[in-house]
mmCIF file of C-alpha atoms in Angstrom:
data_model
loop_
_atom_site.group_PDB
_atom_site.id
_atom_site.type_symbol
_atom_site.label_atom_id
_atom_site.label_comp_id
_atom_site.label_asym_id
_atom_site.label_seq_id
_atom_site.Cartn_x
_atom_site.Cartn_y
_atom_site.Cartn_z
ATOM 1 C CA MET A 1 30.742 43.990 93.594
ATOM 2 C CA SER A 2 28.337 44.697 90.753
ATOM 3 C CA ASN A 3 25.985 41.880 89.811
ATOM 4 C CA LEU A 4 26.552 42.710 86.129
ATOM 5 C CA LEU A 5 29.578 44.023 84.233
ATOM 6 C CA PHE A 6 29.169 46.100 81.072
ATOM 7 C CA THR A 7 32.011 47.220 78.833
ATOM 8 C CA VAL A 8 32.444 48.531 75.296
ATOM 9 C CA LYS A 9 35.758 48.190 73.471
ATOM 10 C CA ASN A 10 36.593 48.303 69.760
ATOM 11 C CA GLN A 11 32.873 48.556 68.883
ATOM 12 C CA VAL A 12 32.046 45.335 70.782
ATOM 13 C CA ALA A 13 29.840 45.527 73.882
ATOM 14 C CA ARG A 14 30.112 42.844 76.545
ATOM 15 C CA ILE A 15 27.557 42.034 79.219
ATOM 16 C CA THR A 16 28.867 39.677 81.899
ATOM 17 C CA LEU A 17 26.522 38.269 84.540
ATOM 18 C CA ASN A 18 28.405 38.511 87.811
ATOM 19 C CA ARG A 19 26.875 36.543 90.674
ATOM 20 C CA PRO A 20 29.276 33.594 90.447
ATOM 21 C CA GLU A 21 28.506 32.193 93.915
ATOM 22 C CA GLN A 22 24.813 31.991 92.946
ATOM 23 C CA MET A 23 25.547 30.593 89.446
ATOM 24 C CA ASN A 24 24.467 33.993 88.127
ATOM 25 C CA ALA A 25 20.871 33.592 89.273
ATOM 26 C CA PHE A 26 18.790 36.720 88.761
ATOM 27 C CA SER A 27 18.862 39.581 91.229
ATOM 28 C CA GLU A 28 17.058 42.895 91.095
ATOM 29 C CA GLU A 29 20.367 44.715 90.674
ATOM 30 C CA MET A 30 21.424 42.387 87.843
ATOM 31 C CA ILE A 31 18.166 42.768 85.936
ATOM 32 C CA HIS A 32 18.038 46.552 86.263
ATOM 33 C CA SER A 33 21.675 46.861 85.145
ATOM 34 C CA TRP A 34 20.999 44.455 82.280
ATOM 35 C CA ILE A 35 18.069 46.548 81.086
ATOM 36 C CA LYS A 36 20.154 49.751 81.141
ATOM 37 C CA ALA A 37 23.028 48.076 79.283
ATOM 38 C CA LEU A 38 20.725 46.706 76.583
ATOM 39 C CA GLU A 39 19.088 50.099 76.128
ATOM 40 C CA GLU A 40 22.530 51.642 75.624
ATOM 41 C CA VAL A 41 23.454 48.986 73.074
ATOM 42 C CA ARG A 42 20.138 49.368 71.259
ATOM 43 C CA ASP A 43 20.474 53.140 70.985
ATOM 44 C CA SER A 44 24.182 53.274 70.092
ATOM 45 C CA THR A 45 25.338 54.062 66.556
ATOM 46 C CA ASP A 46 28.901 52.927 67.318
ATOM 47 C CA ILE A 47 28.480 49.457 68.841
ATOM 48 C CA ARG A 48 28.692 46.753 66.177
ATOM 49 C CA ALA A 49 28.162 43.550 68.201
ATOM 50 C CA LEU A 50 27.191 42.343 71.689
ATOM 51 C CA ILE A 51 28.504 39.322 73.611
ATOM 52 C CA ILE A 52 26.641 38.044 76.683
ATOM 53 C CA SER A 53 28.389 35.671 79.084
ATOM 54 C CA GLY A 54 28.575 34.699 82.752
ATOM 55 C CA ASN A 55 31.335 34.704 85.353
ATOM 56 C CA GLY A 56 32.243 31.706 87.463
ATOM 57 C CA ARG A 57 31.057 28.154 86.854
ATOM 58 C CA ALA A 58 27.820 28.923 85.010
ATOM 59 C CA PHE A 59 26.317 31.065 82.302
ATOM 60 C CA CYS A 60 23.079 31.594 84.215
ATOM 61 C CA SER A 61 20.812 29.476 86.407
ATOM 62 C CA GLY A 62 17.807 31.765 85.884
ATOM 63 C CA GLY A 63 15.412 32.551 88.710
ATOM 64 C CA ASP A 64 16.836 32.636 92.221
ATOM 65 C CA ILE A 65 15.632 29.407 93.866
ATOM 66 C CA LYS A 66 16.573 30.606 97.363
ATOM 67 C CA ALA A 67 14.456 33.735 96.871
ATOM 68 C CA MET A 68 11.550 31.536 95.738
ATOM 69 C CA ALA A 69 11.975 29.280 98.768
ATOM 70 C CA ARG A 70 11.853 32.329 101.065
ATOM 71 C CA GLY A 71 8.650 33.454 99.363
ATOM 72 C CA ASP A 72 10.340 36.567 97.943
ATOM 73 C CA GLY A 73 9.486 35.951 94.294
ATOM 74 C CA PHE A 74 11.669 35.009 91.345
ATOM 75 C CA LEU A 75 14.735 37.197 91.914
ATOM 76 C CA ASP A 76 16.888 38.222 94.852
ATOM 77 C CA HIS A 77 16.117 41.790 95.932
ATOM 78 C CA ASN A 78 16.510 44.250 98.769
ATOM 79 C CA GLY A 79 12.846 44.248 99.753
ATOM 80 C CA GLU A 80 12.040 47.792 98.672
ATOM 81 C CA ASN A 81 9.651 46.492 96.008
ATOM 82 C CA ASP A 82 6.958 43.878 96.586
ATOM 83 C CA TYR A 83 7.552 41.028 94.152
ATOM 84 C CA SER A 84 5.593 38.281 95.846
ATOM 85 C CA THR A 85 2.562 39.168 98.004
ATOM 86 C CA THR A 86 -0.142 38.901 95.345
ATOM 87 C CA ALA A 87 -0.460 37.250 91.953
ATOM 88 C CA LEU A 88 -0.233 40.716 90.375
ATOM 89 C CA ASP A 89 2.993 41.439 92.273
ATOM 90 C CA ARG A 90 4.489 38.185 91.022
ATOM 91 C CA LYS A 91 3.365 38.914 87.468
ATOM 92 C CA ASN A 92 4.823 42.417 87.588
ATOM 93 C CA SER A 93 8.138 41.104 88.930
ATOM 94 C CA LEU A 94 8.426 39.370 85.561
ATOM 95 C CA TRP A 95 6.684 41.852 83.268
ATOM 96 C CA ARG A 96 8.433 44.965 84.599
ATOM 97 C CA ASN A 97 11.809 43.348 85.178
ATOM 98 C CA VAL A 98 12.953 39.964 83.837
ATOM 99 C CA GLN A 99 10.737 39.897 80.743
ATOM 100 C CA ARG A 100 12.124 43.215 79.548
ATOM 101 C CA ILE A 101 15.395 41.442 78.733
ATOM 102 C CA PRO A 102 14.121 39.281 75.826
ATOM 103 C CA LEU A 103 11.974 42.174 74.595
ATOM 104 C CA LEU A 104 14.994 44.499 74.480
ATOM 105 C CA LEU A 105 17.151 41.833 72.851
ATOM 106 C CA GLN A 106 14.581 41.642 70.056
ATOM 107 C CA GLU A 107 14.880 45.408 69.515
ATOM 108 C CA ILE A 108 18.648 45.321 68.969
ATOM 109 C CA ASP A 109 19.631 45.304 65.284
ATOM 110 C CA ILE A 110 23.300 44.335 65.657
ATOM 111 C CA PRO A 111 24.521 40.741 66.113
ATOM 112 C CA VAL A 112 24.024 39.432 69.665
ATOM 113 C CA VAL A 113 26.065 36.378 70.661
ATOM 114 C CA ALA A 114 25.543 34.316 73.818
ATOM 115 C CA MET A 115 28.708 32.584 75.071
ATOM 116 C CA LEU A 116 27.635 29.657 77.241
ATOM 117 C CA HIS A 117 29.533 27.542 79.732
ATOM 118 C CA GLY A 118 28.751 25.495 82.818
ATOM 119 C CA ALA A 119 25.006 25.542 83.452
ATOM 120 C CA ALA A 120 22.377 27.367 81.425
ATOM 121 C CA PHE A 121 19.087 26.476 83.100
ATOM 122 C CA GLY A 122 15.507 27.707 82.871
ATOM 123 C CA ALA A 123 15.219 31.441 82.380
ATOM 124 C CA GLY A 124 18.999 31.610 82.128
ATOM 125 C CA PHE A 125 18.920 29.541 78.954
ATOM 126 C CA ASP A 126 15.892 31.454 77.691
ATOM 127 C CA MET A 127 17.972 34.635 77.715
ATOM 128 C CA ALA A 128 20.392 32.849 75.406
ATOM 129 C CA LEU A 129 17.490 31.791 73.168
ATOM 130 C CA ALA A 130 16.675 35.487 72.743
ATOM 131 C CA CYS A 131 20.147 36.068 71.281
ATOM 132 C CA ASP A 132 20.975 35.585 67.596
ATOM 133 C CA ILE A 133 23.867 33.149 67.983
ATOM 134 C CA ARG A 134 24.616 30.675 70.782
ATOM 135 C CA ILE A 135 28.167 29.370 71.177
ATOM 136 C CA ALA A 136 28.683 26.826 73.959
ATOM 137 C CA ALA A 137 31.587 25.059 75.613
ATOM 138 C CA ARG A 138 31.391 21.298 75.162
ATOM 139 C CA SER A 139 30.880 20.685 78.904
ATOM 140 C CA THR A 140 27.850 23.019 79.105
ATOM 141 C CA LYS A 141 24.636 21.578 80.532
ATOM 142 C CA ILE A 142 21.288 22.975 79.377
ATOM 143 C CA ALA A 143 17.789 22.483 80.762
ATOM 144 C CA GLU A 144 14.336 23.981 80.595
ATOM 145 C CA SER A 145 13.896 23.117 84.250
ATOM 146 C CA TYR A 146 10.688 24.984 85.124
ATOM 147 C CA VAL A 147 8.609 21.841 85.617
ATOM 148 C CA LYS A 148 10.882 20.700 88.465
ATOM 149 C CA ALA A 149 9.918 23.819 90.419
ATOM 150 C CA GLY A 150 6.255 23.492 89.444
ATOM 151 C CA ILE A 151 6.235 26.732 87.450
ATOM 152 C CA VAL A 152 5.554 27.693 83.835
ATOM 153 C CA PRO A 153 8.258 29.021 81.465
ATOM 154 C CA GLY A 154 7.867 32.713 82.237
ATOM 155 C CA ASP A 155 10.752 34.185 80.276
ATOM 156 C CA GLY A 156 10.291 33.311 76.618
ATOM 157 C CA ALA A 157 10.748 29.548 76.292
ATOM 158 C CA ALA A 158 7.154 28.990 75.159
ATOM 159 C CA TRP A 159 7.745 31.483 72.332
ATOM 160 C CA PHE A 160 11.330 30.696 71.311
ATOM 161 C CA LEU A 161 11.438 26.906 71.574
ATOM 162 C CA PRO A 162 8.673 25.993 69.079
ATOM 163 C CA ARG A 163 10.163 28.397 66.534
ATOM 164 C CA LEU A 164 13.594 26.826 66.894
ATOM 165 C CA ILE A 165 12.853 23.118 67.252
ATOM 166 C CA GLY A 166 9.111 22.573 66.678
ATOM 167 C CA THR A 167 6.136 22.179 68.985
ATOM 168 C CA ASP A 168 6.614 18.530 69.919
ATOM 169 C CA LYS A 169 10.257 18.850 70.888
ATOM 170 C CA ALA A 170 9.533 22.092 72.771
ATOM 171 C CA LEU A 171 6.840 20.426 74.854
ATOM 172 C CA ASP A 172 9.049 17.392 75.425
ATOM 173 C CA LEU A 173 11.796 19.601 76.865
ATOM 174 C CA LEU A 174 9.371 21.596 79.009
ATOM 175 C CA TRP A 175 7.355 18.651 80.308
ATOM 176 C CA ASN A 176 10.396 16.543 81.217
ATOM 177 C CA GLY A 177 12.848 19.232 82.280
ATOM 178 C CA SER A 178 15.636 17.053 80.878
ATOM 179 C CA VAL A 179 19.253 18.133 81.258
ATOM 180 C CA LEU A 180 20.968 18.170 77.851
ATOM 181 C CA THR A 181 24.629 18.070 76.993
ATOM 182 C CA ALA A 182 25.865 20.755 74.640
ATOM 183 C CA GLU A 183 26.078 18.195 71.838
ATOM 184 C CA GLU A 184 22.481 17.091 72.408
ATOM 185 C CA ALA A 185 21.304 20.703 72.434
ATOM 186 C CA HIS A 186 23.250 21.358 69.234
ATOM 187 C CA GLN A 187 21.689 18.362 67.500
ATOM 188 C CA LEU A 188 18.240 19.642 68.472
ATOM 189 C CA GLY A 189 19.023 23.034 66.962
ATOM 190 C CA LEU A 190 19.263 25.000 70.208
ATOM 191 C CA LEU A 191 22.954 25.891 69.829
ATOM 192 C CA THR A 192 24.779 27.354 66.848
ATOM 193 C CA TYR A 193 28.275 26.102 67.692
ATOM 194 C CA VAL A 194 29.800 23.774 70.284
ATOM 195 C CA VAL A 195 33.543 24.107 70.880
ATOM 196 C CA ASP A 196 36.112 22.679 73.262
ATOM 197 C CA ASP A 197 36.019 24.389 76.649
ATOM 198 C CA GLN A 198 39.462 25.950 76.322
ATOM 199 C CA GLU A 199 38.541 27.408 72.931
ATOM 200 C CA LEU A 200 35.240 29.025 73.918
ATOM 201 C CA GLU A 201 36.433 32.585 74.439
ATOM 202 C CA SER A 202 38.882 32.668 71.519
ATOM 203 C CA PHE A 203 36.354 31.108 69.134
ATOM 204 C CA THR A 204 33.664 33.582 70.187
ATOM 205 C CA ASN A 205 35.997 36.556 69.844
ATOM 206 C CA GLN A 206 37.138 35.438 66.394
ATOM 207 C CA TYR A 207 33.539 34.880 65.336
ATOM 208 C CA VAL A 208 32.549 38.392 66.389
ATOM 209 C CA GLU A 209 35.663 39.941 64.807
ATOM 210 C CA LYS A 210 34.655 38.322 61.514
ATOM 211 C CA LEU A 211 31.190 39.853 61.790
ATOM 212 C CA LEU A 212 32.739 43.287 62.308
ATOM 213 C CA GLU A 213 34.257 43.035 58.827
ATOM 214 C CA GLY A 214 30.803 42.954 57.235
ATOM 215 C CA PRO A 215 28.716 45.874 55.950
ATOM 216 C CA LYS A 216 27.101 47.265 59.092
ATOM 217 C CA GLU A 217 23.798 48.585 57.751
ATOM 218 C CA THR A 218 23.273 45.647 55.395
ATOM 219 C CA MET A 219 23.632 43.248 58.318
ATOM 220 C CA ARG A 220 21.153 45.269 60.373
ATOM 221 C CA PHE A 221 18.586 45.019 57.562
ATOM 222 C CA MET A 222 19.250 41.286 57.260
ATOM 223 C CA LYS A 223 18.556 40.724 60.945
ATOM 224 C CA ARG A 224 15.342 42.702 60.936
ATOM 225 C CA ALA A 225 14.162 40.945 57.773
ATOM 226 C CA VAL A 226 14.727 37.501 59.280
ATOM 227 C CA TYR A 227 12.968 38.261 62.571
ATOM 228 C CA GLN A 228 10.091 40.260 61.112
ATOM 229 C CA SER A 229 9.467 37.721 58.362
ATOM 230 C CA ARG A 230 8.621 35.097 60.971
ATOM 231 C CA GLN A 231 5.413 37.057 61.572
ATOM 232 C CA LEU A 232 4.634 37.979 57.948
ATOM 233 C CA ASP A 233 3.149 36.355 54.878
ATOM 234 C CA LEU A 234 5.483 35.930 51.886
ATOM 235 C CA ARG A 235 4.135 38.900 49.919
ATOM 236 C CA THR A 236 4.592 41.320 52.827
ATOM 237 C CA SER A 237 8.066 39.964 53.550
ATOM 238 C CA LEU A 238 9.155 40.394 49.928
ATOM 239 C CA ASP A 239 7.720 43.901 49.843
ATOM 240 C CA MET A 240 9.664 44.808 52.983
ATOM 241 C CA ILE A 241 12.970 43.375 51.741
ATOM 242 C CA SER A 242 12.664 45.090 48.374
ATOM 243 C CA SER A 243 12.412 48.393 50.234
ATOM 244 C CA ALA A 244 15.539 47.480 52.200
ATOM 245 C CA MET A 245 17.304 46.631 48.946
ATOM 246 C CA GLY A 246 16.482 50.061 47.575
ATOM 247 C CA ILE A 247 18.008 51.713 50.639
ATOM 248 C CA ILE A 248 21.215 49.701 50.936
ATOM 249 C CA THR A 249 22.076 50.164 47.264
ATOM 250 C CA GLU A 250 22.382 53.874 48.061
ATOM 251 C CA LEU A 251 25.237 53.158 50.480
ATOM 252 C CA ASP A 252 28.989 53.167 49.854
ATOM 253 C CA ASP A 253 29.288 49.591 51.114
ATOM 254 C CA TYR A 254 27.188 48.394 48.181
ATOM 255 C CA GLN A 255 29.513 50.054 45.700
ATOM 256 C CA GLU A 256 32.556 48.659 47.519
ATOM 257 C CA GLY A 257 31.101 45.145 47.660
ATOM 258 C CA VAL A 258 30.304 45.012 43.957
ATOM 259 C CA LYS A 259 33.691 46.496 43.035
ATOM 260 C CA ALA A 260 35.502 43.963 45.227
ATOM 261 C CA LEU A 261 33.661 41.074 43.585
ATOM 262 C CA VAL A 262 34.609 42.315 40.111
ATOM 263 C CA GLU A 263 38.229 42.811 41.180
ATOM 264 C CA LYS A 264 38.279 39.421 42.980
ATOM 265 C CA ARG A 265 39.473 40.839 46.295
ATOM 266 C CA LYS A 266 38.268 41.137 49.848
ATOM 267 C CA PRO A 267 35.921 44.124 50.318
ATOM 268 C CA ASN A 268 36.869 46.933 52.673
ATOM 269 C CA PHE A 269 33.508 47.950 54.107
ATOM 270 C CA SER A 270 33.211 51.222 55.983
#
């Protein structure tokens, strides 16, 4: 059985982590399949949204603790590649594999939604932090649990957390490794929506279907503007967005949007 499932239907791509007995802890096969799927999504002109979820009782538990205990590195693998002998091997197991996931997620211009349930721990939760929207079932438990294994946050937490919740709260989570309820994580600003467990899938699907009604290229420009502006001064950001405005006003969706507003009706974007 594949460690990761990838499907595309009605312009929505779905990546499902599929090691349910291991709470979807990372494996070499999972990571390599994840990279290929994200590259396909990034390069597609037809896919309009991406949903990432996990099978079984967890979203993702991150690094494979059993592999670490065996001295095999941070992910389960078949032994063909050396992921653990030297410090460089251990670094490369992250840099060439796991860390490519958040980097690729940042290259994708369409909406990316993480659908969380069960446990989302350590690097597993960090993959959700790299997504645009995080929707969680009310019973979800979340933790930046690296400190309990005596390791540093190697998969993006040190970058994402301060930008989402501030430096002090980021360090508090990392230093204590506290397990948060979905409501607590939502109050901190780590989750976008928290819904009843039985409503998770339907709510997420309806959310994504609503996004599909929007003007595709305009939404792509919006996403890039928001992410890029985090690294820019105000003048550069305004210069960039004015260029985007010039481009999108050449598109049919702009004409349709303005016409729909004048006619007081719902727009029919292409």
